């Protein structure tokens, strides 16, 4: 018994999500009609630094941020895999600061402020942190929570 106890149970494989593939699949699932889906663009460089101060200072393995091309549209998706689990809370804090800044005047229109207040979700899974904002964000959270799962559906 002591040998079995020393060996312990084998640890589960770490979560692995290709965030680019996840984003594309998630977007197409939540918005199946391209004529009625929000137009989002990737934020990079200075634009990313302005919208998410401090994020560029964190070592990430993957970092994707999509924001609407028009400020009157209340959608945003940010997906990050940190290199060090100790940085998860910092990313969550940066995402919360983004939500707060939009509620406190960054979002210009009442409907966008309301979306930031009521349809913003920060989700953490191991070294992954996601921010989903806008209509359909609850479904985005569900899809993110299922991504990378090794479980197979029951037949």
PDB file of C-alpha atoms in Angstrom:
ATOM      1  CA  UNK A   1       0.000   0.000   0.000  1.00  0.00           C
ATOM      2  CA  UNK A   2       2.777   2.428   0.778  1.00  0.00           C
ATOM      3  CA  UNK A   3       4.212   2.023  -2.710  1.00  0.00           C
ATOM      4  CA  UNK A   4       0.838   2.743  -4.296  1.00  0.00           C
ATOM      5  CA  UNK A   5       0.388   5.791  -2.074  1.00  0.00           C
ATOM      6  CA  UNK A   6       3.835   7.130  -2.975  1.00  0.00           C
ATOM      7  CA  UNK A   7       3.124   6.748  -6.649  1.00  0.00           C
ATOM      8  CA  UNK A   8      -0.129   8.661  -6.348  1.00  0.00           C
ATOM      9  CA  UNK A   9      -2.597   8.936  -9.166  1.00  0.00           C
ATOM     10  CA  UNK A  10      -1.339   9.985 -12.552  1.00  0.00           C
ATOM     11  CA  UNK A  11      -1.857  13.686 -13.146  1.00  0.00           C
ATOM     12  CA  UNK A  12      -4.250  14.766 -15.863  1.00  0.00           C
ATOM     13  CA  UNK A  13      -2.836  16.156 -19.051  1.00  0.00           C
ATOM     14  CA  UNK A  14      -2.631  19.949 -18.996  1.00  0.00           C
ATOM     15  CA  UNK A  15      -5.331  21.746 -20.912  1.00  0.00           C
ATOM     16  CA  UNK A  16      -4.423  22.565 -24.501  1.00  0.00           C
ATOM     17  CA  UNK A  17      -6.536  24.925 -26.616  1.00  0.00           C
ATOM     18  CA  UNK A  18      -5.531  26.394 -29.965  1.00  0.00           C
ATOM     19  CA  UNK A  19      -7.097  29.813 -29.369  1.00  0.00           C
ATOM     20  CA  UNK A  20      -7.201  30.770 -33.061  1.00  0.00           C
ATOM     21  CA  UNK A  21      -9.142  27.613 -33.923  1.00  0.00           C
ATOM     22  CA  UNK A  22     -11.347  28.031 -30.874  1.00  0.00           C
ATOM     23  CA  UNK A  23     -12.195  31.629 -31.800  1.00  0.00           C
ATOM     24  CA  UNK A  24     -13.125  30.727 -35.371  1.00  0.00           C
ATOM     25  CA  UNK A  25     -15.286  27.763 -34.317  1.00  0.00           C
ATOM     26  CA  UNK A  26     -16.884  29.708 -31.463  1.00  0.00           C
ATOM     27  CA  UNK A  27     -17.675  32.714 -33.671  1.00  0.00           C
ATOM     28  CA  UNK A  28     -19.233  30.532 -36.380  1.00  0.00           C
ATOM     29  CA  UNK A  29     -21.291  28.665 -33.776  1.00  0.00           C
ATOM     30  CA  UNK A  30     -22.589  31.777 -32.013  1.00  0.00           C
ATOM     31  CA  UNK A  31     -23.088  33.724 -35.263  1.00  0.00           C
ATOM     32  CA  UNK A  32     -23.973  31.158 -37.964  1.00  0.00           C
ATOM     33  CA  UNK A  33     -25.348  33.815 -40.339  1.00  0.00           C
ATOM     34  CA  UNK A  34     -22.457  35.926 -41.670  1.00  0.00           C
ATOM     35  CA  UNK A  35     -24.904  38.649 -42.742  1.00  0.00           C
ATOM     36  CA  UNK A  36     -26.044  39.104 -39.143  1.00  0.00           C
ATOM     37  CA  UNK A  37     -22.772  38.771 -37.260  1.00  0.00           C
ATOM     38  CA  UNK A  38     -20.684  41.530 -35.727  1.00  0.00           C
ATOM     39  CA  UNK A  39     -17.623  42.712 -37.660  1.00  0.00           C
ATOM     40  CA  UNK A  40     -14.693  42.278 -35.323  1.00  0.00           C
ATOM     41  CA  UNK A  41     -11.050  43.114 -35.933  1.00  0.00           C
ATOM     42  CA  UNK A  42      -7.925  41.869 -34.198  1.00  0.00           C
ATOM     43  CA  UNK A  43      -6.300  44.344 -31.829  1.00  0.00           C
ATOM     44  CA  UNK A  44      -2.519  44.356 -32.008  1.00  0.00           C
ATOM     45  CA  UNK A  45       0.422  46.587 -31.162  1.00  0.00           C
ATOM     46  CA  UNK A  46      -0.370  50.077 -29.873  1.00  0.00           C
ATOM     47  CA  UNK A  47      -4.124  49.566 -30.161  1.00  0.00           C
ATOM     48  CA  UNK A  48      -3.909  46.487 -27.923  1.00  0.00           C
ATOM     49  CA  UNK A  49      -1.695  48.320 -25.435  1.00  0.00           C
ATOM     50  CA  UNK A  50      -4.164  51.228 -25.238  1.00  0.00           C
ATOM     51  CA  UNK A  51      -7.200  48.994 -24.760  1.00  0.00           C
ATOM     52  CA  UNK A  52      -5.531  46.529 -22.369  1.00  0.00           C
ATOM     53  CA  UNK A  53      -2.734  48.341 -20.490  1.00  0.00           C
ATOM     54  CA  UNK A  54      -0.283  45.894 -18.929  1.00  0.00           C
ATOM     55  CA  UNK A  55      -1.180  42.914 -21.098  1.00  0.00           C
ATOM     56  CA  UNK A  56       1.915  43.348 -23.272  1.00  0.00           C
ATOM     57  CA  UNK A  57       4.082  43.077 -20.131  1.00  0.00           C
ATOM     58  CA  UNK A  58       2.851  39.543 -19.426  1.00  0.00           C
ATOM     59  CA  UNK A  59       4.537  36.625 -21.162  1.00  0.00           C
ATOM     60  CA  UNK A  60       1.866  34.821 -23.150  1.00  0.00           C
ATOM     61  CA  UNK A  61       1.902  31.727 -25.305  1.00  0.00           C
ATOM     62  CA  UNK A  62      -1.197  32.909 -27.186  1.00  0.00           C
ATOM     63  CA  UNK A  63      -2.994  36.246 -27.136  1.00  0.00           C
ATOM     64  CA  UNK A  64      -5.963  37.129 -29.334  1.00  0.00           C
ATOM     65  CA  UNK A  65      -8.173  40.165 -28.846  1.00  0.00           C
ATOM     66  CA  UNK A  66     -11.073  41.017 -31.143  1.00  0.00           C
ATOM     67  CA  UNK A  67     -13.037  44.232 -30.890  1.00  0.00           C
ATOM     68  CA  UNK A  68     -15.801  45.737 -33.020  1.00  0.00           C
ATOM     69  CA  UNK A  69     -14.938  47.895 -35.983  1.00  0.00           C
ATOM     70  CA  UNK A  70     -17.700  50.318 -34.905  1.00  0.00           C
ATOM     71  CA  UNK A  71     -17.895  51.618 -31.323  1.00  0.00           C
ATOM     72  CA  UNK A  72     -21.695  51.372 -31.271  1.00  0.00           C
ATOM     73  CA  UNK A  73     -21.418  47.565 -31.366  1.00  0.00           C
ATOM     74  CA  UNK A  74     -21.114  45.878 -27.987  1.00  0.00           C
ATOM     75  CA  UNK A  75     -18.934  42.838 -28.637  1.00  0.00           C
ATOM     76  CA  UNK A  76     -15.426  41.953 -27.579  1.00  0.00           C
ATOM     77  CA  UNK A  77     -13.479  38.720 -27.217  1.00  0.00           C
ATOM     78  CA  UNK A  78     -10.075  38.421 -25.553  1.00  0.00           C
ATOM     79  CA  UNK A  79      -8.327  35.057 -25.282  1.00  0.00           C
ATOM     80  CA  UNK A  80      -5.001  34.601 -23.504  1.00  0.00           C
ATOM     81  CA  UNK A  81      -2.804  31.677 -22.581  1.00  0.00           C
ATOM     82  CA  UNK A  82      -0.158  32.784 -20.093  1.00  0.00           C
ATOM     83  CA  UNK A  83       3.284  31.184 -19.978  1.00  0.00           C
ATOM     84  CA  UNK A  84       3.261  31.209 -16.160  1.00  0.00           C
ATOM     85  CA  UNK A  85       0.165  30.313 -14.103  1.00  0.00           C
ATOM     86  CA  UNK A  86       1.179  33.017 -11.633  1.00  0.00           C
ATOM     87  CA  UNK A  87       0.096  35.584 -14.257  1.00  0.00           C
ATOM     88  CA  UNK A  88      -3.515  34.368 -14.533  1.00  0.00           C
ATOM     89  CA  UNK A  89      -4.752  36.789 -11.861  1.00  0.00           C
ATOM     90  CA  UNK A  90      -2.951  39.715 -13.515  1.00  0.00           C
ATOM     91  CA  UNK A  91      -4.714  38.972 -16.806  1.00  0.00           C
ATOM     92  CA  UNK A  92      -8.059  38.704 -15.005  1.00  0.00           C
ATOM     93  CA  UNK A  93      -7.373  42.085 -13.381  1.00  0.00           C
ATOM     94  CA  UNK A  94      -6.526  43.628 -16.780  1.00  0.00           C
ATOM     95  CA  UNK A  95      -9.743  42.229 -18.238  1.00  0.00           C
ATOM     96  CA  UNK A  96     -11.739  43.615 -15.288  1.00  0.00           C
ATOM     97  CA  UNK A  97     -10.075  47.008 -15.763  1.00  0.00           C
ATOM     98  CA  UNK A  98     -11.199  46.918 -19.410  1.00  0.00           C
ATOM     99  CA  UNK A  99     -14.781  46.209 -18.344  1.00  0.00           C
ATOM    100  CA  UNK A 100     -14.668  48.981 -15.749  1.00  0.00           C
ATOM    101  CA  UNK A 101     -13.201  51.525 -18.194  1.00  0.00           C
ATOM    102  CA  UNK A 102     -15.928  50.788 -20.736  1.00  0.00           C
ATOM    103  CA  UNK A 103     -18.681  51.135 -18.137  1.00  0.00           C
ATOM    104  CA  UNK A 104     -17.171  54.356 -16.768  1.00  0.00           C
ATOM    105  CA  UNK A 105     -17.157  56.216 -20.071  1.00  0.00           C
ATOM    106  CA  UNK A 106     -15.246  54.230 -22.653  1.00  0.00           C
ATOM    107  CA  UNK A 107     -18.429  52.907 -24.206  1.00  0.00           C
ATOM    108  CA  UNK A 108     -20.275  55.895 -25.652  1.00  0.00           C
ATOM    109  CA  UNK A 109     -23.769  54.538 -26.202  1.00  0.00           C
ATOM    110  CA  UNK A 110     -26.276  53.385 -23.558  1.00  0.00           C
ATOM    111  CA  UNK A 111     -26.688  49.964 -25.210  1.00  0.00           C
ATOM    112  CA  UNK A 112     -22.934  49.352 -25.248  1.00  0.00           C
ATOM    113  CA  UNK A 113     -22.561  50.431 -21.613  1.00  0.00           C
ATOM    114  CA  UNK A 114     -25.394  48.074 -20.705  1.00  0.00           C
ATOM    115  CA  UNK A 115     -23.703  45.202 -22.562  1.00  0.00           C
ATOM    116  CA  UNK A 116     -20.441  45.826 -20.715  1.00  0.00           C
ATOM    117  CA  UNK A 117     -22.369  45.881 -17.423  1.00  0.00           C
ATOM    118  CA  UNK A 118     -24.589  42.852 -18.011  1.00  0.00           C
ATOM    119  CA  UNK A 119     -22.996  40.719 -20.717  1.00  0.00           C
ATOM    120  CA  UNK A 120     -19.310  40.634 -19.705  1.00  0.00           C
ATOM    121  CA  UNK A 121     -17.760  37.385 -18.543  1.00  0.00           C
ATOM    122  CA  UNK A 122     -14.202  36.618 -17.455  1.00  0.00           C
ATOM    123  CA  UNK A 123     -13.423  32.906 -17.487  1.00  0.00           C
ATOM    124  CA  UNK A 124     -10.310  31.138 -16.188  1.00  0.00           C
ATOM    125  CA  UNK A 125      -9.231  27.616 -17.095  1.00  0.00           C
ATOM    126  CA  UNK A 126      -5.748  26.597 -15.946  1.00  0.00           C
ATOM    127  CA  UNK A 127      -3.368  28.954 -17.830  1.00  0.00           C
ATOM    128  CA  UNK A 128      -6.139  30.340 -20.039  1.00  0.00           C
ATOM    129  CA  UNK A 129      -8.176  33.481 -19.411  1.00  0.00           C
ATOM    130  CA  UNK A 130     -11.009  34.688 -21.623  1.00  0.00           C
ATOM    131  CA  UNK A 131     -13.184  37.780 -21.771  1.00  0.00           C
ATOM    132  CA  UNK A 132     -16.476  37.610 -23.634  1.00  0.00           C
ATOM    133  CA  UNK A 133     -18.698  40.670 -24.054  1.00  0.00           C
ATOM    134  CA  UNK A 134     -22.008  41.063 -25.834  1.00  0.00           C
ATOM    135  CA  UNK A 135     -25.094  39.177 -26.861  1.00  0.00           C
ATOM    136  CA  UNK A 136     -24.347  35.471 -26.944  1.00  0.00           C
ATOM    137  CA  UNK A 137     -21.548  35.780 -24.386  1.00  0.00           C
ATOM    138  CA  UNK A 138     -23.113  33.090 -22.184  1.00  0.00           C
ATOM    139  CA  UNK A 139     -22.878  30.643 -25.099  1.00  0.00           C
ATOM    140  CA  UNK A 140     -19.270  31.742 -25.691  1.00  0.00           C
ATOM    141  CA  UNK A 141     -18.487  30.918 -22.051  1.00  0.00           C
ATOM    142  CA  UNK A 142     -20.054  27.463 -22.433  1.00  0.00           C
ATOM    143  CA  UNK A 143     -18.015  26.784 -25.563  1.00  0.00           C
ATOM    144  CA  UNK A 144     -14.815  27.973 -23.881  1.00  0.00           C
ATOM    145  CA  UNK A 145     -15.469  25.776 -20.852  1.00  0.00           C
ATOM    146  CA  UNK A 146     -15.872  22.775 -23.188  1.00  0.00           C
ATOM    147  CA  UNK A 147     -12.845  23.569 -25.380  1.00  0.00           C
ATOM    148  CA  UNK A 148      -9.877  21.270 -25.128  1.00  0.00           C
ATOM    149  CA  UNK A 149     -11.895  18.740 -23.186  1.00  0.00           C
ATOM    150  CA  UNK A 150     -10.641  15.182 -23.411  1.00  0.00           C
ATOM    151  CA  UNK A 151     -14.022  13.766 -22.463  1.00  0.00           C
ATOM    152  CA  UNK A 152     -15.898  11.951 -25.198  1.00  0.00           C
ATOM    153  CA  UNK A 153     -19.664  12.268 -25.451  1.00  0.00           C
ATOM    154  CA  UNK A 154     -21.703   9.306 -24.243  1.00  0.00           C
ATOM    155  CA  UNK A 155     -23.123   7.188 -27.037  1.00  0.00           C
TER     156      UNK A 155
END
